[in-house]
Amino acid sequence: MTEPITVPEQDSVMGRLRNLAARSREATELDWVRERKDRHERERREAVRGADGYVRNHFPSTLALVLTATSWQGYPRLDGTETEALTSAPPAAVAHLGEGVWIHHTRRRFGGGTATLLIPCVCGNYREPAVDDDYALAGELEYLTDTHDVCLGTCTPSRPATDGEDW
C-alpha cells in the first residue's frame, strides 16, 4: 500500500529537495518584495513629476510660483491587496500649503490629472474642493478666508464612520 510519511534525513533526496524548494521559494518572495519596492518608488517619482507638471501648466500665476518639485510627496498606487477598498487608488502626490491646507494631485489614466485642496474644517473634518486653474484656486482661497471659523456642513469625515458615529 502506501508508506507512512516520515521526516526525511537531510541528505536524502526528499531532504535535499525540501531544502532546495525552500530556498527557491525564499528567493522568489525576495524578488517579489524587491519588485514591489521598485514599483512603489517609480510610482512615487511619477506622481511627483505629474503633480509638478500639472501645477506648472494649470496654475502658472499661483501655485507654480510657490511650489517646487521638492514640495511634493509622492504615494504609490494602492490596490485591494493593500487596503480594504474594493477599488484601487492611483498614484498621487500631496504638498502642504500651510495653515493645515494641502493640495492633492492624482493623475488620470489617459493623461492630465485632478487637483483637490484639502481644507480643514472647524468640526475636525475636511472640505475637498477640486481646483483646475488659478481662478478656481483664488475663489477657494477667498472662500476659505471668509468661512475659516464656521462649519458649513460641506466637509467629508476625516475618519470612516462606524455605526453612524465618528470614531
PDB file of C-alpha atoms in Angstrom:
ATOM      1  CA  MET A   1       0.000   0.000   0.000  1.00  0.00           C
ATOM      2  CA  THR A   2       1.439   3.364   0.955  1.00  0.00           C
ATOM      3  CA  GLU A   3       4.342   4.162   3.198  1.00  0.00           C
ATOM      4  CA  PRO A   4       3.761   6.381   6.218  1.00  0.00           C
ATOM      5  CA  ILE A   5       5.118   9.919   5.843  1.00  0.00           C
ATOM      6  CA  THR A   6       8.227  10.394   7.934  1.00  0.00           C
ATOM      7  CA  VAL A   7      10.609  13.282   8.346  1.00  0.00           C
ATOM      8  CA  PRO A   8      13.391  12.575   5.841  1.00  0.00           C
ATOM      9  CA  GLU A   9      17.036  12.786   6.673  1.00  0.00           C
ATOM     10  CA  GLN A  10      18.800  15.937   5.470  1.00  0.00           C
ATOM     11  CA  ASP A  11      20.999  14.088   2.971  1.00  0.00           C
ATOM     12  CA  SER A  12      18.161  12.034   1.479  1.00  0.00           C
ATOM     13  CA  VAL A  13      16.631  13.024  -1.850  1.00  0.00           C
ATOM     14  CA  MET A  14      13.487  14.354  -0.154  1.00  0.00           C
ATOM     15  CA  GLY A  15      15.512  16.218   2.454  1.00  0.00           C
ATOM     16  CA  ARG A  16      17.655  17.913  -0.197  1.00  0.00           C
ATOM     17  CA  LEU A  17      14.571  18.604  -2.315  1.00  0.00           C
ATOM     18  CA  ARG A  18      12.806  20.297   0.619  1.00  0.00           C
ATOM     19  CA  ASN A  19      15.864  22.484   1.278  1.00  0.00           C
ATOM     20  CA  LEU A  20      16.154  23.445  -2.395  1.00  0.00           C
ATOM     21  CA  ALA A  21      12.429  24.180  -2.650  1.00  0.00           C
ATOM     22  CA  ALA A  22      12.503  26.328   0.494  1.00  0.00           C
ATOM     23  CA  ARG A  23      15.484  28.343  -0.805  1.00  0.00           C
ATOM     24  CA  SER A  24      13.853  28.735  -4.201  1.00  0.00           C
ATOM     25  CA  ARG A  25      10.623  29.939  -2.645  1.00  0.00           C
ATOM     26  CA  GLU A  26      12.501  32.377  -0.394  1.00  0.00           C
ATOM     27  CA  ALA A  27      14.412  33.791  -3.379  1.00  0.00           C
ATOM     28  CA  THR A  28      11.174  34.227  -5.339  1.00  0.00           C
ATOM     29  CA  GLU A  29       9.481  36.013  -2.444  1.00  0.00           C
ATOM     30  CA  LEU A  30      12.505  38.316  -2.048  1.00  0.00           C
ATOM     31  CA  ASP A  31      12.265  39.117  -5.771  1.00  0.00           C
ATOM     32  CA  TRP A  32       8.579  39.983  -5.330  1.00  0.00           C
ATOM     33  CA  VAL A  33       9.389  42.307  -2.409  1.00  0.00           C
ATOM     34  CA  ARG A  34      12.155  43.978  -4.436  1.00  0.00           C
ATOM     35  CA  GLU A  35       9.857  44.354  -7.478  1.00  0.00           C
ATOM     36  CA  ARG A  36       7.093  45.850  -5.327  1.00  0.00           C
ATOM     37  CA  LYS A  37       9.541  48.294  -3.732  1.00  0.00           C
ATOM     38  CA  ASP A  38      10.866  49.309  -7.166  1.00  0.00           C
ATOM     39  CA  ARG A  39       7.303  49.781  -8.475  1.00  0.00           C
ATOM     40  CA  HIS A  40       6.390  51.927  -5.479  1.00  0.00           C
ATOM     41  CA  GLU A  41       9.462  54.116  -5.912  1.00  0.00           C
ATOM     42  CA  ARG A  42       8.754  54.519  -9.641  1.00  0.00           C
ATOM     43  CA  GLU A  43       5.101  55.408  -8.965  1.00  0.00           C
ATOM     44  CA  ARG A  44       6.132  57.937  -6.285  1.00  0.00           C
ATOM     45  CA  ARG A  45       8.536  59.648  -8.702  1.00  0.00           C
ATOM     46  CA  GLU A  46       5.931  59.652 -11.483  1.00  0.00           C
ATOM     47  CA  ALA A  47       3.279  61.079  -9.123  1.00  0.00           C
ATOM     48  CA  VAL A  48       5.590  63.930  -8.111  1.00  0.00           C
ATOM     49  CA  ARG A  49       6.609  64.615 -11.712  1.00  0.00           C
ATOM     50  CA  GLY A  50       2.948  64.582 -12.806  1.00  0.00           C
ATOM     51  CA  ALA A  51       1.842  66.902  -9.988  1.00  0.00           C
ATOM     52  CA  ASP A  52       4.680  69.335 -10.655  1.00  0.00           C
ATOM     53  CA  GLY A  53       3.885  69.428 -14.383  1.00  0.00           C
ATOM     54  CA  TYR A  54       0.160  69.818 -13.736  1.00  0.00           C
ATOM     55  CA  VAL A  55       0.752  72.777 -11.424  1.00  0.00           C
ATOM     56  CA  ARG A  56       3.115  74.441 -13.917  1.00  0.00           C
ATOM     57  CA  ASN A  57       0.512  74.115 -16.695  1.00  0.00           C
ATOM     58  CA  HIS A  58      -2.703  74.873 -14.789  1.00  0.00           C
ATOM     59  CA  PHE A  59      -1.565  77.271 -12.065  1.00  0.00           C
ATOM     60  CA  PRO A  60       1.217  79.363 -13.655  1.00  0.00           C
ATOM     61  CA  SER A  61       0.356  82.530 -11.714  1.00  0.00           C
ATOM     62  CA  THR A  62      -0.114  80.987  -8.266  1.00  0.00           C
ATOM     63  CA  LEU A  63       0.972  77.514  -7.192  1.00  0.00           C
ATOM     64  CA  ALA A  64       3.744  77.265  -9.808  1.00  0.00           C
ATOM     65  CA  LEU A  65       5.392  80.272  -8.174  1.00  0.00           C
ATOM     66  CA  VAL A  66       5.405  78.813  -4.647  1.00  0.00           C
ATOM     67  CA  LEU A  67       5.728  75.033  -5.126  1.00  0.00           C
ATOM     68  CA  THR A  68       8.787  73.220  -6.426  1.00  0.00           C
ATOM     69  CA  ALA A  69       9.163  69.566  -7.340  1.00  0.00           C
ATOM     70  CA  THR A  70      10.622  69.005  -3.873  1.00  0.00           C
ATOM     71  CA  SER A  71       7.438  70.385  -2.261  1.00  0.00           C
ATOM     72  CA  TRP A  72       5.555  67.244  -3.258  1.00  0.00           C
ATOM     73  CA  GLN A  73       5.403  63.875  -1.527  1.00  0.00           C
ATOM     74  CA  GLY A  74       4.535  61.015  -3.870  1.00  0.00           C
ATOM     75  CA  TYR A  75       2.491  57.958  -2.965  1.00  0.00           C
ATOM     76  CA  PRO A  76       2.218  54.710  -4.939  1.00  0.00           C
ATOM     77  CA  ARG A  77      -0.964  53.141  -6.223  1.00  0.00           C
ATOM     78  CA  LEU A  78      -2.950  51.384  -3.531  1.00  0.00           C
ATOM     79  CA  ASP A  79      -4.853  48.355  -4.649  1.00  0.00           C
ATOM     80  CA  GLY A  80      -7.192  45.911  -2.972  1.00  0.00           C
ATOM     81  CA  THR A  81      -4.303  43.922  -1.501  1.00  0.00           C
ATOM     82  CA  GLU A  82      -3.002  46.982   0.358  1.00  0.00           C
ATOM     83  CA  THR A  83      -6.298  48.475   1.517  1.00  0.00           C
ATOM     84  CA  GLU A  84      -9.737  47.259   2.463  1.00  0.00           C
ATOM     85  CA  ALA A  85     -11.181  49.108  -0.524  1.00  0.00           C
ATOM     86  CA  LEU A  86     -12.655  47.184  -3.406  1.00  0.00           C
ATOM     87  CA  THR A  87     -11.134  49.572  -5.930  1.00  0.00           C
ATOM     88  CA  SER A  88      -7.607  50.796  -6.349  1.00  0.00           C
ATOM     89  CA  ALA A  89      -6.391  54.323  -5.766  1.00  0.00           C
ATOM     90  CA  PRO A  90      -3.977  55.611  -8.424  1.00  0.00           C
ATOM     91  CA  PRO A  91      -0.580  57.091  -7.564  1.00  0.00           C
ATOM     92  CA  ALA A  92      -0.913  60.532  -6.013  1.00  0.00           C
ATOM     93  CA  ALA A  93       1.144  63.419  -4.706  1.00  0.00           C
ATOM     94  CA  VAL A  94       0.420  65.947  -1.978  1.00  0.00           C
ATOM     95  CA  ALA A  95       2.026  69.234  -0.969  1.00  0.00           C
ATOM     96  CA  HIS A  96       1.479  71.189   2.219  1.00  0.00           C
ATOM     97  CA  LEU A  97       0.436  74.787   1.575  1.00  0.00           C
ATOM     98  CA  GLY A  98       0.389  75.923   5.196  1.00  0.00           C
ATOM     99  CA  GLU A  99      -2.381  76.621   7.729  1.00  0.00           C
ATOM    100  CA  GLY A 100      -3.375  72.961   7.578  1.00  0.00           C
ATOM    101  CA  VAL A 101      -4.218  73.183   3.859  1.00  0.00           C
ATOM    102  CA  TRP A 102      -2.874  70.602   1.413  1.00  0.00           C
ATOM    103  CA  ILE A 103      -3.137  70.140  -2.322  1.00  0.00           C
ATOM    104  CA  HIS A 104      -3.652  66.603  -3.607  1.00  0.00           C
ATOM    105  CA  HIS A 105      -2.960  65.629  -7.209  1.00  0.00           C
ATOM    106  CA  THR A 106      -3.959  62.381  -8.876  1.00  0.00           C
ATOM    107  CA  ARG A 107      -3.077  61.555 -12.455  1.00  0.00           C
ATOM    108  CA  ARG A 108      -5.781  60.304 -14.748  1.00  0.00           C
ATOM    109  CA  ARG A 109      -5.307  57.045 -16.558  1.00  0.00           C
ATOM    110  CA  PHE A 110      -5.081  58.681 -20.000  1.00  0.00           C
ATOM    111  CA  GLY A 111      -3.157  61.843 -19.136  1.00  0.00           C
ATOM    112  CA  GLY A 112      -3.879  65.003 -17.261  1.00  0.00           C
ATOM    113  CA  GLY A 113      -4.958  64.902 -13.686  1.00  0.00           C
ATOM    114  CA  THR A 114      -7.068  66.415 -10.975  1.00  0.00           C
ATOM    115  CA  ALA A 115      -6.092  68.741  -8.158  1.00  0.00           C
ATOM    116  CA  THR A 116      -8.025  68.898  -4.922  1.00  0.00           C
ATOM    117  CA  LEU A 117      -7.495  71.178  -1.967  1.00  0.00           C
ATOM    118  CA  LEU A 118      -7.769  69.527   1.436  1.00  0.00           C
ATOM    119  CA  ILE A 119      -9.008  72.278   3.736  1.00  0.00           C
ATOM    120  CA  PRO A 120      -9.522  71.673   7.469  1.00  0.00           C
ATOM    121  CA  CYS A 121     -12.920  72.473   8.905  1.00  0.00           C
ATOM    122  CA  VAL A 122     -13.569  73.654  12.470  1.00  0.00           C
ATOM    123  CA  CYS A 123     -15.590  70.461  13.048  1.00  0.00           C
ATOM    124  CA  GLY A 124     -12.438  68.357  12.593  1.00  0.00           C
ATOM    125  CA  ASN A 125     -13.243  67.119   9.098  1.00  0.00           C
ATOM    126  CA  TYR A 126     -12.037  68.444   5.733  1.00  0.00           C
ATOM    127  CA  ARG A 127     -13.528  70.167   2.719  1.00  0.00           C
ATOM    128  CA  GLU A 128     -12.211  68.780  -0.552  1.00  0.00           C
ATOM    129  CA  PRO A 129     -12.879  71.245  -3.383  1.00  0.00           C
ATOM    130  CA  ALA A 130     -11.467  70.440  -6.807  1.00  0.00           C
ATOM    131  CA  VAL A 131      -9.478  73.243  -8.411  1.00  0.00           C
ATOM    132  CA  ASP A 132      -8.361  73.273 -12.025  1.00  0.00           C
ATOM    133  CA  ASP A 133      -6.821  76.692 -12.598  1.00  0.00           C
ATOM    134  CA  ASP A 134      -5.589  79.895 -10.950  1.00  0.00           C
ATOM    135  CA  TYR A 135      -9.082  81.419 -10.982  1.00  0.00           C
ATOM    136  CA  ALA A 136     -10.713  78.461  -9.190  1.00  0.00           C
ATOM    137  CA  LEU A 137      -7.869  78.381  -6.662  1.00  0.00           C
ATOM    138  CA  ALA A 138      -8.294  82.107  -5.921  1.00  0.00           C
ATOM    139  CA  GLY A 139     -12.017  81.577  -5.382  1.00  0.00           C
ATOM    140  CA  GLU A 140     -11.451  78.699  -2.945  1.00  0.00           C
ATOM    141  CA  LEU A 141      -8.816  80.626  -1.000  1.00  0.00           C
ATOM    142  CA  GLU A 142     -11.151  83.615  -0.730  1.00  0.00           C
ATOM    143  CA  TYR A 143     -13.955  81.289   0.404  1.00  0.00           C
ATOM    144  CA  LEU A 144     -11.569  79.802   2.984  1.00  0.00           C
ATOM    145  CA  THR A 145     -10.766  83.266   4.328  1.00  0.00           C
ATOM    146  CA  ASP A 146     -14.464  84.109   4.637  1.00  0.00           C
ATOM    147  CA  THR A 147     -15.523  80.801   6.238  1.00  0.00           C
ATOM    148  CA  HIS A 148     -12.442  79.621   8.176  1.00  0.00           C
ATOM    149  CA  ASP A 149     -14.219  79.712  11.541  1.00  0.00           C
ATOM    150  CA  VAL A 150     -17.531  78.027  10.691  1.00  0.00           C
ATOM    151  CA  CYS A 151     -18.606  74.553   9.596  1.00  0.00           C
ATOM    152  CA  LEU A 152     -20.904  74.788   6.607  1.00  0.00           C
ATOM    153  CA  GLY A 153     -21.639  71.066   6.526  1.00  0.00           C
ATOM    154  CA  THR A 154     -19.883  70.593   3.180  1.00  0.00           C
ATOM    155  CA  CYS A 155     -16.951  68.683   4.633  1.00  0.00           C
ATOM    156  CA  THR A 156     -16.164  64.995   4.470  1.00  0.00           C
ATOM    157  CA  PRO A 157     -15.345  62.876   7.507  1.00  0.00           C
ATOM    158  CA  SER A 158     -11.641  62.639   8.155  1.00  0.00           C
ATOM    159  CA  ARG A 159     -12.190  59.133   9.550  1.00  0.00           C
ATOM    160  CA  PRO A 160     -14.617  56.434   8.473  1.00  0.00           C
ATOM    161  CA  ALA A 161     -17.908  56.395  10.330  1.00  0.00           C
ATOM    162  CA  THR A 162     -18.830  53.360  12.415  1.00  0.00           C
ATOM    163  CA  ASP A 163     -22.483  52.659  13.166  1.00  0.00           C
ATOM    164  CA  GLY A 164     -23.328  56.185  12.062  1.00  0.00           C
ATOM    165  CA  GLU A 165     -20.940  57.799  14.536  1.00  0.00           C
ATOM    166  CA  ASP A 166     -17.449  59.204  14.124  1.00  0.00           C
ATOM    167  CA  TRP A 167     -14.720  57.335  15.960  1.00  0.00           C
TER     168      TRP A 167
END
